[in-house]
Structures are given as structure tokens and as C-alpha cells.
Short mmCIF file of C-alpha atoms in Angstrom, two decimals:
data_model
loop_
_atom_site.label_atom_id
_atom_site.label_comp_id
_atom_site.label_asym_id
_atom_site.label_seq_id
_atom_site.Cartn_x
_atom_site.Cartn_y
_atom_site.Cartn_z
CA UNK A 1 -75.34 12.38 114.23
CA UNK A 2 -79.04 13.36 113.88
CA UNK A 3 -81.71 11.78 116.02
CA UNK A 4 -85.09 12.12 115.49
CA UNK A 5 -88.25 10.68 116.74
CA UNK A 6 -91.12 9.71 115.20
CA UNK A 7 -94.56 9.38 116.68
CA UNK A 8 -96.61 7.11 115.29
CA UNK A 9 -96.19 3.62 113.50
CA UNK A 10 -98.06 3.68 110.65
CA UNK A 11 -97.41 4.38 106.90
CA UNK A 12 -96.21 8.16 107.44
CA UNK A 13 -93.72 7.13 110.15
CA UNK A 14 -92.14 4.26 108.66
CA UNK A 15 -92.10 6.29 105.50
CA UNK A 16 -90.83 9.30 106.62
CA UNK A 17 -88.00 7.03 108.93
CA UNK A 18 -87.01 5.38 105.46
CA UNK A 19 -86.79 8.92 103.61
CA UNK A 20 -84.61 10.16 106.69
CA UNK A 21 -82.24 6.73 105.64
CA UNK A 22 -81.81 7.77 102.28
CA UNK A 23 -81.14 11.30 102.99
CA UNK A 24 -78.80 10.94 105.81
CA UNK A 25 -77.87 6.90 105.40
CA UNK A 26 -75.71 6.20 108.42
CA UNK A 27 -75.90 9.95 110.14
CA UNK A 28 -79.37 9.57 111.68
CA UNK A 29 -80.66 7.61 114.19
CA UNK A 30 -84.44 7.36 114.31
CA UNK A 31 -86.82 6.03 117.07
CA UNK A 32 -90.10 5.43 115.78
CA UNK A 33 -92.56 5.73 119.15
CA UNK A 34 -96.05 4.23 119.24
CA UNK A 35 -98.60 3.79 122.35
CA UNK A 36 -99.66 0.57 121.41
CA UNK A 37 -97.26 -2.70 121.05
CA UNK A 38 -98.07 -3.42 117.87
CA UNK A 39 -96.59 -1.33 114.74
CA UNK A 40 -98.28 0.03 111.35
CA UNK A 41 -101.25 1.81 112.66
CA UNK A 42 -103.91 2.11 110.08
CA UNK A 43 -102.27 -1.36 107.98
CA UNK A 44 -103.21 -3.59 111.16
CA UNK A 45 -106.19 -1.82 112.64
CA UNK A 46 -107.75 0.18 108.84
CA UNK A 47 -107.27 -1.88 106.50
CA UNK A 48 -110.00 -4.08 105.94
CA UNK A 49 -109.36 -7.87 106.67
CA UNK A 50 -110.15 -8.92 103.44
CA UNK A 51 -107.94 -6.87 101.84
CA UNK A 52 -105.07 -8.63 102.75
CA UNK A 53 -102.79 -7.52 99.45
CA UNK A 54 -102.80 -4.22 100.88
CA UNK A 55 -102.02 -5.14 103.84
CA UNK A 56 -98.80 -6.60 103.02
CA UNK A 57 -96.60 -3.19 102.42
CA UNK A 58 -96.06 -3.53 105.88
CA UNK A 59 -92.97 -6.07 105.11
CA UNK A 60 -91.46 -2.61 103.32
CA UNK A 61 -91.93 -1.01 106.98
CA UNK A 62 -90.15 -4.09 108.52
CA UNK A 63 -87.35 -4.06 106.28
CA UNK A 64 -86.92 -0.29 107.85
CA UNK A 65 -87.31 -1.60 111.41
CA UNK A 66 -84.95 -4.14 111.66
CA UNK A 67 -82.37 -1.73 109.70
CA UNK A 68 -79.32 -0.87 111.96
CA UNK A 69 -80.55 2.73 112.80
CA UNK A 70 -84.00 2.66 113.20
CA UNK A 71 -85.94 1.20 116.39
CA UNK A 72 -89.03 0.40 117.23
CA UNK A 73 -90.34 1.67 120.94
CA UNK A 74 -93.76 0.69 121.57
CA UNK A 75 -96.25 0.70 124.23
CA UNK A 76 -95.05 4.48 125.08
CA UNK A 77 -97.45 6.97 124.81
CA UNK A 78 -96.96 10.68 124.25
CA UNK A 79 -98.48 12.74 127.32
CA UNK A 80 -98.70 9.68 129.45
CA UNK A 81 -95.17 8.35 129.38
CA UNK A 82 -93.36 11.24 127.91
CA UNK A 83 -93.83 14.78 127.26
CA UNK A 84 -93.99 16.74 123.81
CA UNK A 85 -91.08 19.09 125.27
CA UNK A 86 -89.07 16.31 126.37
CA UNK A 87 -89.06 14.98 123.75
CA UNK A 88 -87.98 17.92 121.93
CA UNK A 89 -85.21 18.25 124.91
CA UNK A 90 -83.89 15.08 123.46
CA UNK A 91 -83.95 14.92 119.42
CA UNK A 92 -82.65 17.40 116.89
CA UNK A 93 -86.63 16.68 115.29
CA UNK A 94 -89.67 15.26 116.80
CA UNK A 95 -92.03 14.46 113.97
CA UNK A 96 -95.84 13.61 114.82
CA UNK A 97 -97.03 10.96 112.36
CA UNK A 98 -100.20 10.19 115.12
CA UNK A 99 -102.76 9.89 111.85
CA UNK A 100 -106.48 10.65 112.69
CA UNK A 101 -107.76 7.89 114.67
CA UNK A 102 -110.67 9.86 115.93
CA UNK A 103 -113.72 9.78 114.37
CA UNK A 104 -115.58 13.42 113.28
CA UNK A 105 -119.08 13.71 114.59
CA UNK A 106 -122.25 13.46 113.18
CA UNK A 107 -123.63 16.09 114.61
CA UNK A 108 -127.45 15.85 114.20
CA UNK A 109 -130.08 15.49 117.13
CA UNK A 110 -129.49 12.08 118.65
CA UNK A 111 -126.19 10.81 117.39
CA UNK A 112 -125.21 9.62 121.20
CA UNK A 113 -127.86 7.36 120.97
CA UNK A 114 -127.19 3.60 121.56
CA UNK A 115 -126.22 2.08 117.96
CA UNK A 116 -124.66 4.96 116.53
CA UNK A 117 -121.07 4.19 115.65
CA UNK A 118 -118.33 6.03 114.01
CA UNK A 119 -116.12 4.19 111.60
CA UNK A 120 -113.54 4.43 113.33
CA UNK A 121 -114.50 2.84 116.07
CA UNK A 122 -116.75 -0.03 114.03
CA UNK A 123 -113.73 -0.39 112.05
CA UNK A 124 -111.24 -0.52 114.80
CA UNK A 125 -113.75 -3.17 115.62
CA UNK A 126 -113.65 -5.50 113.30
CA UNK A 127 -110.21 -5.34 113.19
CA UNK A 128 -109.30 -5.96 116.63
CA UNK A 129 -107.66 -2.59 118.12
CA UNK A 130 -107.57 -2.66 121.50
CA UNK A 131 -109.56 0.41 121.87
CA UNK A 132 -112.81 -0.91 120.30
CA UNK A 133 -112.56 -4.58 120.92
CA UNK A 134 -115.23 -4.15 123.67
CA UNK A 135 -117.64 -2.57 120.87
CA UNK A 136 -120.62 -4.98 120.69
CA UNK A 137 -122.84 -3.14 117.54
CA UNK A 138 -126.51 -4.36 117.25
CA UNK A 139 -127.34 -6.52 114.18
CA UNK A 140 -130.96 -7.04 114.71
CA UNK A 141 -132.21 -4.91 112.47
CA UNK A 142 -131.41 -2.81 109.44
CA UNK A 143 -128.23 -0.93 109.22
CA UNK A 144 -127.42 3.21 107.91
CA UNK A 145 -123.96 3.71 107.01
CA UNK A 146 -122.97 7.66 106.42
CA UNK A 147 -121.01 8.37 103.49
CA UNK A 148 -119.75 8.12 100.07
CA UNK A 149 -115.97 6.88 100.17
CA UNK A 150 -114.05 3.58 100.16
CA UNK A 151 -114.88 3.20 104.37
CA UNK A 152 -118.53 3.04 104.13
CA UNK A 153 -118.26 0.35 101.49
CA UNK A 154 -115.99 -1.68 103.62
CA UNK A 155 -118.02 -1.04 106.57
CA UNK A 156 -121.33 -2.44 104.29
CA UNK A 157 -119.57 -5.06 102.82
CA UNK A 158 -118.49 -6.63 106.29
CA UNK A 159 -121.98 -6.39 107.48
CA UNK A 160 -123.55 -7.97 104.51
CA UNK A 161 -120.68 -10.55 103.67
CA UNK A 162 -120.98 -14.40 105.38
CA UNK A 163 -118.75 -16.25 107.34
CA UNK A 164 -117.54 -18.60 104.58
CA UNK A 165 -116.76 -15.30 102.77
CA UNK A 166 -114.16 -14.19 105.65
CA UNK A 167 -111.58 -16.98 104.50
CA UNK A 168 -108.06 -15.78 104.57
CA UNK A 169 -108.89 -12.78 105.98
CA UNK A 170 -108.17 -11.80 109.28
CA UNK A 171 -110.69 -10.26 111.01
CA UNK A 172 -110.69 -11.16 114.94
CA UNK A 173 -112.88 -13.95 116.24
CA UNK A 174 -115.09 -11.98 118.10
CA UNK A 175 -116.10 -9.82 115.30
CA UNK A 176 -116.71 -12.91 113.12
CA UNK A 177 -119.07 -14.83 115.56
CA UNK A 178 -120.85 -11.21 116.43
CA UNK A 179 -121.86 -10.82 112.39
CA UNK A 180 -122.59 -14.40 112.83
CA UNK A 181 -125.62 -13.50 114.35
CA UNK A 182 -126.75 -10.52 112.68
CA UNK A 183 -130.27 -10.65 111.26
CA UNK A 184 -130.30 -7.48 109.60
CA UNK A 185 -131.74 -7.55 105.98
CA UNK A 186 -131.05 -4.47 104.66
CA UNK A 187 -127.58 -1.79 104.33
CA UNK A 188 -129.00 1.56 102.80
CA UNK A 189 -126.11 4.10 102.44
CA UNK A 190 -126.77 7.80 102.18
CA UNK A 191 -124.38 10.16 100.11
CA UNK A 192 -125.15 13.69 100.38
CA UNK A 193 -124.55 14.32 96.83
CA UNK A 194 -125.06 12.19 93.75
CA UNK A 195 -122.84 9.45 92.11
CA UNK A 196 -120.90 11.61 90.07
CA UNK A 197 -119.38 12.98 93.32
CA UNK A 198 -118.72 9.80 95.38
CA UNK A 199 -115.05 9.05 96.30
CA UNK A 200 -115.59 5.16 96.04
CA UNK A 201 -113.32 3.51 93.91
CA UNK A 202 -114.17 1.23 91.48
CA UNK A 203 -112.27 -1.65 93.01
CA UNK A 204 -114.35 -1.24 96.01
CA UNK A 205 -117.32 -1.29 94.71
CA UNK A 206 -117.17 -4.29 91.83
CA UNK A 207 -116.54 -6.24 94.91
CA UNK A 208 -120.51 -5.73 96.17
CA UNK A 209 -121.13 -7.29 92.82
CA UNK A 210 -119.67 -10.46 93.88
CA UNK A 211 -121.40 -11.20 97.71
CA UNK A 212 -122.96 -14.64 98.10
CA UNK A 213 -126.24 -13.39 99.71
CA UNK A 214 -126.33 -9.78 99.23
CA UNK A 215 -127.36 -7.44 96.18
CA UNK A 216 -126.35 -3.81 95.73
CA UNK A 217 -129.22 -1.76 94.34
CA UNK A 218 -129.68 1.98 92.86
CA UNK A 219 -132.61 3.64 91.87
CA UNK A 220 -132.05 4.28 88.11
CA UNK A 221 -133.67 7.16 88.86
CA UNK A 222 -130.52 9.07 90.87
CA UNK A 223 -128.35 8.42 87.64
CA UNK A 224 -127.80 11.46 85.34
CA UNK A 225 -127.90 10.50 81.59
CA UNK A 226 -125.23 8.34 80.07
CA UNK A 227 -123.49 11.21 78.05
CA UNK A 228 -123.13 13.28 81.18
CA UNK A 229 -120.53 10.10 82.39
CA UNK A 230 -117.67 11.60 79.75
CA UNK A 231 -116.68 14.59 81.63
CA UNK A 232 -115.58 11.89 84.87
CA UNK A 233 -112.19 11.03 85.12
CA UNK A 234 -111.73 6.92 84.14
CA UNK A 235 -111.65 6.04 87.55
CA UNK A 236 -114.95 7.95 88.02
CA UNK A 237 -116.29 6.28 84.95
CA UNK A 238 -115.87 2.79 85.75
CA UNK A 239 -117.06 3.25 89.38
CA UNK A 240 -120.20 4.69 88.07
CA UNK A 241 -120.27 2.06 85.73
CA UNK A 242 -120.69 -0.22 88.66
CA UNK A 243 -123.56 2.28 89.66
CA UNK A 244 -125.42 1.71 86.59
CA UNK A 245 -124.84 -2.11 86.97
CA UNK A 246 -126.62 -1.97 90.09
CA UNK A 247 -129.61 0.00 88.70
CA UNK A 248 -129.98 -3.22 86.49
CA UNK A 249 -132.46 -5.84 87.58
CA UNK A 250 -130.31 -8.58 89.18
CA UNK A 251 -131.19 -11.43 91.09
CA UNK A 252 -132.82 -11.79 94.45
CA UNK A 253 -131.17 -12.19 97.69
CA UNK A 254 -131.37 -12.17 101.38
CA UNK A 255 -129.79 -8.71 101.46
CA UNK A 256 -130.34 -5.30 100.06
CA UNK A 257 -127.33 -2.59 99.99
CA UNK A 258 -128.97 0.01 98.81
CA UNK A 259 -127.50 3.32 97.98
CA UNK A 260 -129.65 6.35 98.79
CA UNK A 261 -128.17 9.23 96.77
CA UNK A 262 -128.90 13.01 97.11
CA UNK A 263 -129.69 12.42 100.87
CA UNK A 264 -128.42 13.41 104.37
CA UNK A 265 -129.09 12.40 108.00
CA UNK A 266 -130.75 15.33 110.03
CA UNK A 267 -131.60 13.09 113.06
CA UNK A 268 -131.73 9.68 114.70
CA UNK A 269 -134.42 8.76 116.92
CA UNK A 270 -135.53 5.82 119.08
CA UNK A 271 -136.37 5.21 122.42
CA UNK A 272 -133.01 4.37 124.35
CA UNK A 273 -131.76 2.68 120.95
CA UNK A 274 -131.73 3.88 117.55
CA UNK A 275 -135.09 2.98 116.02
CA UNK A 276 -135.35 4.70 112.86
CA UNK A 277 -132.98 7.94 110.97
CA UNK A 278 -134.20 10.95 109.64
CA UNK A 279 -133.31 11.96 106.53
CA UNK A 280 -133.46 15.14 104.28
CA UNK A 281 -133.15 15.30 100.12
CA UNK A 282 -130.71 17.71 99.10
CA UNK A 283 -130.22 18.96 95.61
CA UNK A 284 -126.81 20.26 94.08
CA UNK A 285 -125.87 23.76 93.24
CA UNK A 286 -124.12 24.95 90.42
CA UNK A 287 -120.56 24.33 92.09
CA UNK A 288 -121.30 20.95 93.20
CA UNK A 289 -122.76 21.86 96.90
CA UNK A 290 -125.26 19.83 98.56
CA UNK A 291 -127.88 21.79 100.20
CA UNK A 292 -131.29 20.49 102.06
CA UNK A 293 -134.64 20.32 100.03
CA UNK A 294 -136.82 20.50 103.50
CA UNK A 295 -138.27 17.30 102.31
CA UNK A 296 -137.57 14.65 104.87
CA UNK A 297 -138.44 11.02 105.26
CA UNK A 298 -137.61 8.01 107.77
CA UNK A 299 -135.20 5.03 107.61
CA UNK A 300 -135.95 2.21 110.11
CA UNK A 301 -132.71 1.38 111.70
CA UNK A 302 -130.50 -0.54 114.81
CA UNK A 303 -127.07 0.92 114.20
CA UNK A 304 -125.89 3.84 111.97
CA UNK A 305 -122.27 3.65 111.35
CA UNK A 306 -120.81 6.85 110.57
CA UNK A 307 -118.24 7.41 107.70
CA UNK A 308 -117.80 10.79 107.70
CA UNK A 309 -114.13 11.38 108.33
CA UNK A 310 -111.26 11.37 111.00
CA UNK A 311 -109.73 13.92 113.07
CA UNK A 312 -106.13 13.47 114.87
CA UNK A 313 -106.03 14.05 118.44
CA UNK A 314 -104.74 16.87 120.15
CA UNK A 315 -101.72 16.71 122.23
CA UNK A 316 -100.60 18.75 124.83
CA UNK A 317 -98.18 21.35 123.82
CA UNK A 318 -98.89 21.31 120.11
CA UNK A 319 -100.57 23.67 118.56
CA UNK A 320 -103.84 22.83 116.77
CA UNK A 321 -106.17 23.57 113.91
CA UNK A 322 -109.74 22.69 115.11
CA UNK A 323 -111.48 23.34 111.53
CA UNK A 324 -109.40 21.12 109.79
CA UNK A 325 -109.34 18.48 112.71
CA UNK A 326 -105.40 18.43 112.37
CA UNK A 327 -102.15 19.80 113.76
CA UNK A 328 -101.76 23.55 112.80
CA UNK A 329 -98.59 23.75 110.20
CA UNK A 330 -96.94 25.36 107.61
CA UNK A 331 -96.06 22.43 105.07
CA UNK A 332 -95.54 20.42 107.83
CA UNK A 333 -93.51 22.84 110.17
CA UNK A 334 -95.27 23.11 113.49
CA UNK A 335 -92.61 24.70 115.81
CA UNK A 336 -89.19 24.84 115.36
CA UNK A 337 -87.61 20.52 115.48
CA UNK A 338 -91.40 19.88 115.79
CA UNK A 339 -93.06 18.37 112.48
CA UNK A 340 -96.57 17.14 111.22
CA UNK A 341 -96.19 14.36 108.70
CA UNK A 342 -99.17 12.28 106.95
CA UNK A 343 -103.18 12.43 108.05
CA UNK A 344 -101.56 14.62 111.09
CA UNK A 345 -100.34 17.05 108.78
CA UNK A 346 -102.43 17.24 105.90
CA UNK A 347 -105.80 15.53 107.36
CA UNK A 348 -107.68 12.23 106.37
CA UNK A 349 -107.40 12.69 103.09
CA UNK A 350 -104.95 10.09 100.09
CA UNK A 351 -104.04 6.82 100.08
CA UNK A 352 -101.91 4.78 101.88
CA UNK A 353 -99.24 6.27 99.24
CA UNK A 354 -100.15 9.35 99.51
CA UNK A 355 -97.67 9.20 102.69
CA UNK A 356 -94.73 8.16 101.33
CA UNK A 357 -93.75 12.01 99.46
CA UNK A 358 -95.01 13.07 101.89
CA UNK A 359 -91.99 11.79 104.37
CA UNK A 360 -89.54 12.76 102.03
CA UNK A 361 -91.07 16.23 102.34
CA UNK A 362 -90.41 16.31 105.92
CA UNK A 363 -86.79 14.48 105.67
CA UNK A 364 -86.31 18.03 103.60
CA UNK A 365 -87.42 19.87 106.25
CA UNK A 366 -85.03 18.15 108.70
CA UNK A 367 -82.27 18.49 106.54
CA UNK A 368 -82.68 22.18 105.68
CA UNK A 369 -83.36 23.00 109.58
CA UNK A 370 -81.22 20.49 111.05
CA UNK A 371 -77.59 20.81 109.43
CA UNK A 372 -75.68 18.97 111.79
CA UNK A 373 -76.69 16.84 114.92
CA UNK A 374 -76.74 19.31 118.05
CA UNK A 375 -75.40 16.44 120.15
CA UNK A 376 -78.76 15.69 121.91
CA UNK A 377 -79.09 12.31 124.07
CA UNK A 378 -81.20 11.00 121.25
CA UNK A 379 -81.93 7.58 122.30
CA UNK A 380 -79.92 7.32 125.05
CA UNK A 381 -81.77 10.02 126.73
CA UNK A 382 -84.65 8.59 126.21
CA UNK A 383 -84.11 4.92 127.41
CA UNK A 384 -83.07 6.71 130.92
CA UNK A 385 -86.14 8.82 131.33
CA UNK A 386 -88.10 5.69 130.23
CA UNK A 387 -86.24 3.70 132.76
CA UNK A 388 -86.46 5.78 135.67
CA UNK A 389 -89.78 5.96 135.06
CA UNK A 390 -90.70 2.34 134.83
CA UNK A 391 -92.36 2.18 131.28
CA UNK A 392 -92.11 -1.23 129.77
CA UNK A 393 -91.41 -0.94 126.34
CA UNK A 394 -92.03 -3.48 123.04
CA UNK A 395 -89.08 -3.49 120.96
CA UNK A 396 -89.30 -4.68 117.25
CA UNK A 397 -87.96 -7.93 118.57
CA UNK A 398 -91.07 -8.35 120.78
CA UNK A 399 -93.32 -7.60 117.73
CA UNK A 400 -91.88 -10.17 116.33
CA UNK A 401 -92.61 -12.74 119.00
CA UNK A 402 -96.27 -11.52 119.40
CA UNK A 403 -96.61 -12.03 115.38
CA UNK A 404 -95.67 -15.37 116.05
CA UNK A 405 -98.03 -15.93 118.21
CA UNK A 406 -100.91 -14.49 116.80
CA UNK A 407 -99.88 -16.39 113.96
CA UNK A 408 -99.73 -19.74 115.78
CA UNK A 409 -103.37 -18.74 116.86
CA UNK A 410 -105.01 -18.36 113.97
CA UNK A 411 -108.14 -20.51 112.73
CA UNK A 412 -108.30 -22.54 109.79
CA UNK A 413 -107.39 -20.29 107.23
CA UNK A 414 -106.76 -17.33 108.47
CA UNK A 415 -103.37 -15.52 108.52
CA UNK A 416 -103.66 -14.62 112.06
CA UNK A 417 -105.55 -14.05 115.32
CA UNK A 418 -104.64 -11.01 116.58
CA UNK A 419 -104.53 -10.08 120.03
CA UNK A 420 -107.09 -7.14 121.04
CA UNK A 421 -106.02 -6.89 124.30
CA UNK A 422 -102.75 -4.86 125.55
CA UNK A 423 -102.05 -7.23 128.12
CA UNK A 424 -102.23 -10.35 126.13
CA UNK A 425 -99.72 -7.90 123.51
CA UNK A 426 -97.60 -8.12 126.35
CA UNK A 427 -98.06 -11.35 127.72
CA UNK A 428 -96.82 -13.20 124.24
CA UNK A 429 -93.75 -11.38 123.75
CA UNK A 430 -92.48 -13.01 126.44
#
């Protein structure tokens, strides 16, 4: 028998547990170990809550749960409750599938300044992880959101959407009645580089065509010609079909998203707040690179949101690669029985997906290093330590009843009300 553990909840470990199944069907046993009480990571606490369709794989990653040889064991962190190397005392693998909940800084003059969010946390926000629920962004004014992918659209398209528009969604109630009183008139997100480089899909962005009382603008003038849109890939062609859409004269509304193309922050300023971003024009090289003009100019704004990627957290023990914000691996392999699998491996880059080959690479791995279980403890071993060391741990079962009631609390509507706190996690199950 093989046991393995798997850190992290989310798409890569439930992935990489159901790879393990069909490589090894009933000769693995595999614990799937998450700090908070709650599984699938970036599907609860990512997602956005009005993409609930997406959000819905996660009944694949139950299916794997309440299988006969993989467990749940949450509300046990790694480093707090348990060790890297005891774990590695205990399973034949140990495979880190932690993601990249941390957010990458901004790193110009004044991004600590009150209002300046990363999306992670604004995201983590809206969504009700317990880390950010305390998060209380200001609304009063105009908004910057950093970035040119699929998170600062979601990010712009919760601040400019109503309430009536939330139905069926389930962002927390907090969040709701906090955008409830925003007064901010105006989104303006700055890309670097131009719209032939942007990494927004063209899902995404039809849906800012579609917002009650806000309009998406472009300045025609940021569009290269028409004829230049046949070297894109179709994806890239429709989205910048949106693009040109927006360029269009379209009716008035209370909002403005406007996208500010070939532009980056290279400050924030404002006396104890953020008051108002600087902001430099860059021009492309021949590869593609954005590079600063020198010509700079102000955006009034109360909170900047940054969406400008993720890096995973380090943990004690494992090595790390600080340039690339991830563990340091060879195609996964960390250390011998120690694996990187998903955002942790790779970084903060495919789609939800994107992590499902990528757990069958690392069942490989296991199976090439790992020919026969070495007769660890496994789970055993680790229900003692966790014992003796008075850790109360979630099973799937207690997911379950916390579901249930988060479903019983839910508002007209809405699929759920999730808890934000770990206590009141805790609290329902029983």
C-alpha cells in the first residue's frame, strides 16, 4: 500500500488524488490536508460568484472525497500543526498542491498606502475567505484596477455590477451591502501593453457589454488597424472584437470602465489614503516588451486593486524559487517523496484545467519513484501525532454538514451564505 498526502484542496489536489486512483485503484491511500475547513481552494474562495457554472466541477472533487481511499483532513495546517519532515516521516509521497494565494507586489512608491489592494486579497474578499473577510475597501471614489487578464475584469465587473445583478450568485453578505454603498463612478484599468497582448478572454469581457448601469469604453485610438487583428489566434480575435465594440459610441450610463492601454502605474499618492495614481505611457518593442515613454500623467483614485499575479508561500523546509514566486522543482520533483503539483509547481499561470495533466504528471512521478509502499504509518501515523497534539480536524463528513448550513443560510436566491469565519466553520459542523 502507498500513502500519500496531499497539501492543498483545490483543483491540483483533488486532481492529482483522482490520477493517483486510476493509477494505483485500491493500492493507495491518499489524505488530502488543507488549513482551512472548507475544501476546493481557489473554486470556493477564486472563482467569481457569478460564475457559478464553473464553480460546479467541484461535485467531480466530491465524488473523489467520499471515495473509499481518499480523506479529507481539514483545518490542519502545514508548519503550525505538522511539519514538512513529518510528514515525509509518514507517507511514501508528500505532494504540495498549496496554489499561490499570495498576492505579488506592486512595487512602485506608495503601494502600502491605505486603498491599495491586491487581488487576492479583494477577491478573497468578495468571496468570503476567512483571511480577507475583515477587508473593508473604500468605494467613495473612483477605482484603478492593475492588469490585463480575466482577474481584473472580475474584480471591475463586481465593482461596477448592482445588487439586483448579484442574483444566484454567491457572494457573502457583507461584500454585497459594502458595494451597496459604493459611489464610485468610474473603473479605469491600465494594461501595460496594448490589446493585442491582453490575456482576457472573450467570455469575460462580452459580459461588461451586458451591465445594467455601467459602460465599457476604449479610446479607438489604442486599436491597431483592423487587418493587423488576422495574425491573433480566434480567441484573441473575438476578445478584441469586444475591444472594438467598446470603442463604438454606446449609450450613457452611471459608470465608466474604461480601459487605459499602453500604460503602467509608477506611483500612488495621497495623503494617508490613496488620492490619485501615477501613471507612465509605455510603447512596445519589436518583441512585444513594454517599456516607459517618461511621459506621465495622474488618475484620481480611492482604491487601486492590484491584478498583477500570485505567488505561493514558502514553507519551512522546502526549497524555493523566489523569481518565479514558486517551489523550486524539476518537473515537479522537489526532494526525493516531496512533489510540487499545480500553481505550486508551475506558478499562476492555466486554467482551472490546466491542473488536471498536470496530477497525472505527478501520479507518474510517484509511480516511477515509489514502486511499492515502504510500509509507512500513512494515515494512521498521522491521526496519532494529530491526536496527541490536540488538533481538531474537519473531516469530509463535517464539510458536508457546514454546506448544509451555509446552504440553509442563504438569502433569497442565492445558493449559499458562506461562513467567513473559522469558528463559525467549526461551530456548524457540529
Amino acid at each position: 500500500m502507498r500513502h500519500v498526502a496531499v497539501i492543498g484542496s483545490g483543483p491540483a489536489g483533488y486532481y492529482t488524488a483522482e490520477a493517483l486512483q486510476k493509477l494505483f485503484a485500491d493500492d493507495v491511500r491518499v489524505d488530502i490536508v488543507d488549513r482551512l475547513p472548507v475544501p476546493y481552494g481557489l473554486i470556493r474562495s477564486g472563482v467569481a460568484p457569478d460564475h457559478q457554472s464553473i464553480k460546479a466541477v467541484s461535485r467531480r472533487y466530491e465524488a473523489t472525497a467520499l471515495s473509499d481511499n481518499v480523506r479529507f483532513v481539514g483545518n490542519v495546517a502545514v508548519g503550525r500543526d505538522v511539519s514538512i519532515g513529518e510528514l515525509l516521516s509518514l507517507y511514501d509521497a508528500v505532494v504540495l498542491a498549496t496554489g499561490a494565494p499570495a498576492d505579488r507586489p506592486l512595487g512602485v512608491p506608495g503601494d502600502d498606502l491605505p486603498g491599495v489592494v491586491g487581488s487576492a486579497a479583494f477577491v478573497g474578499w468578495y468571496n468570503g475567505h476567512p483571511d480577507h473577510a475583515a477587508l473593508r475597501p473604500p468605494l467613495d471614489g473612483p477605482a484603478v484596477v492593475v492588469g490585463a487578464g480575466n482577474v481584473a475584469l472580475d474584480v471591475a465587473r463586481i465593482l461596477a455590477k448592482t445588487a439586483e445583478e448579484f442574483g444566484g450568485s454567491d457572494i457573502v453578505g457583507h461584500a454585497l451591502d459594502h458595494l451597496g454603498t459604493g459611489t464610485h463612478d468610474r473603473i479605469t484599468l491600465l494594461a501595460r501593453r496594448g490589446p493585442h497582448q491582453i490575456a482576457m478572454t472573450p467570455k469575460e469581457l462580452g459580459e461588461l457589454a451586458h451591465l445594467s448601469r455601467a459602460r465599457a469604453m476604449v479610446d479607438a485610438a489604442d486599436l491597431p488597424a483592423p487587418a493587423a487583428d488576422a495574425a491573433l489566434d480566434p480567441g484573441q480575435r473575438k476578445s478584441v472584437a469586444h475591444l472594438r465594440a467598446f470603442a463604438e459610441a454606446g449609450e450613457e450610463k452611471p459608470v465608466t470602465i474604461a480601459f487605459d492601454f499602453f500604460a503602467q502605474p509608477v506611483a500612488i499618492e495621497g495623503d494617508g489614503r490613496v488620492e490619485q495614481v501615477i501613471v507612465e505611457r509605455t510603447r512596445l518593442d519589436a518583441d512585444g516588451r513594454a517599456s516607459g515613454t517618461g511621459e506621465t500623467y495622474a488618475i484620481p483614485a480611492t482604491l487601486v486593486v492590484s491584478c498583477i499575479g500570485y505567488q505561493t508561500p514558502r514553507i519551512e523546509g522546502v526549497p524555493y524559487d523566489a523569481k518565479l514566486g514558486r517551489f523550486a522543482n524539476s518537473e515537479g520533483r522537489i526532494a526525493p517523496g516531496l512533489y510540487a503539483v499545480g500553481w505550486a509547481r508551475r506558478g499562476p499561470t492555466g486554467t482551472i484545467g490546466t491542473n488536471r495533466p498536470d496530477g497525472f504528471l505527478i501520479a507518474d512521478h510517484i509511480a516511477a519513484d515509489v514502486a511499492d509502499g515502504s510500509g509507512k504509518p500513512g494515515r494512521a501515523g498521522l491521526d496519532a501525532l494529530l491526536a496527541e497534539r490536540g488538533v481538531d480536524v474537519v473531516t469530509f463528513r463535517d464539510w458536508q454538514a457546514i454546506e448544509k448550513a451555509e446552504v440553509a443560510n442563504a438569502r433569497d436566491g442565492a445558493p449559499r451564505e458562506k461562513f467567513t469565519a473559522i469558528e463559525a466553520m467549526l461551530d456548524a459542523r457540529r
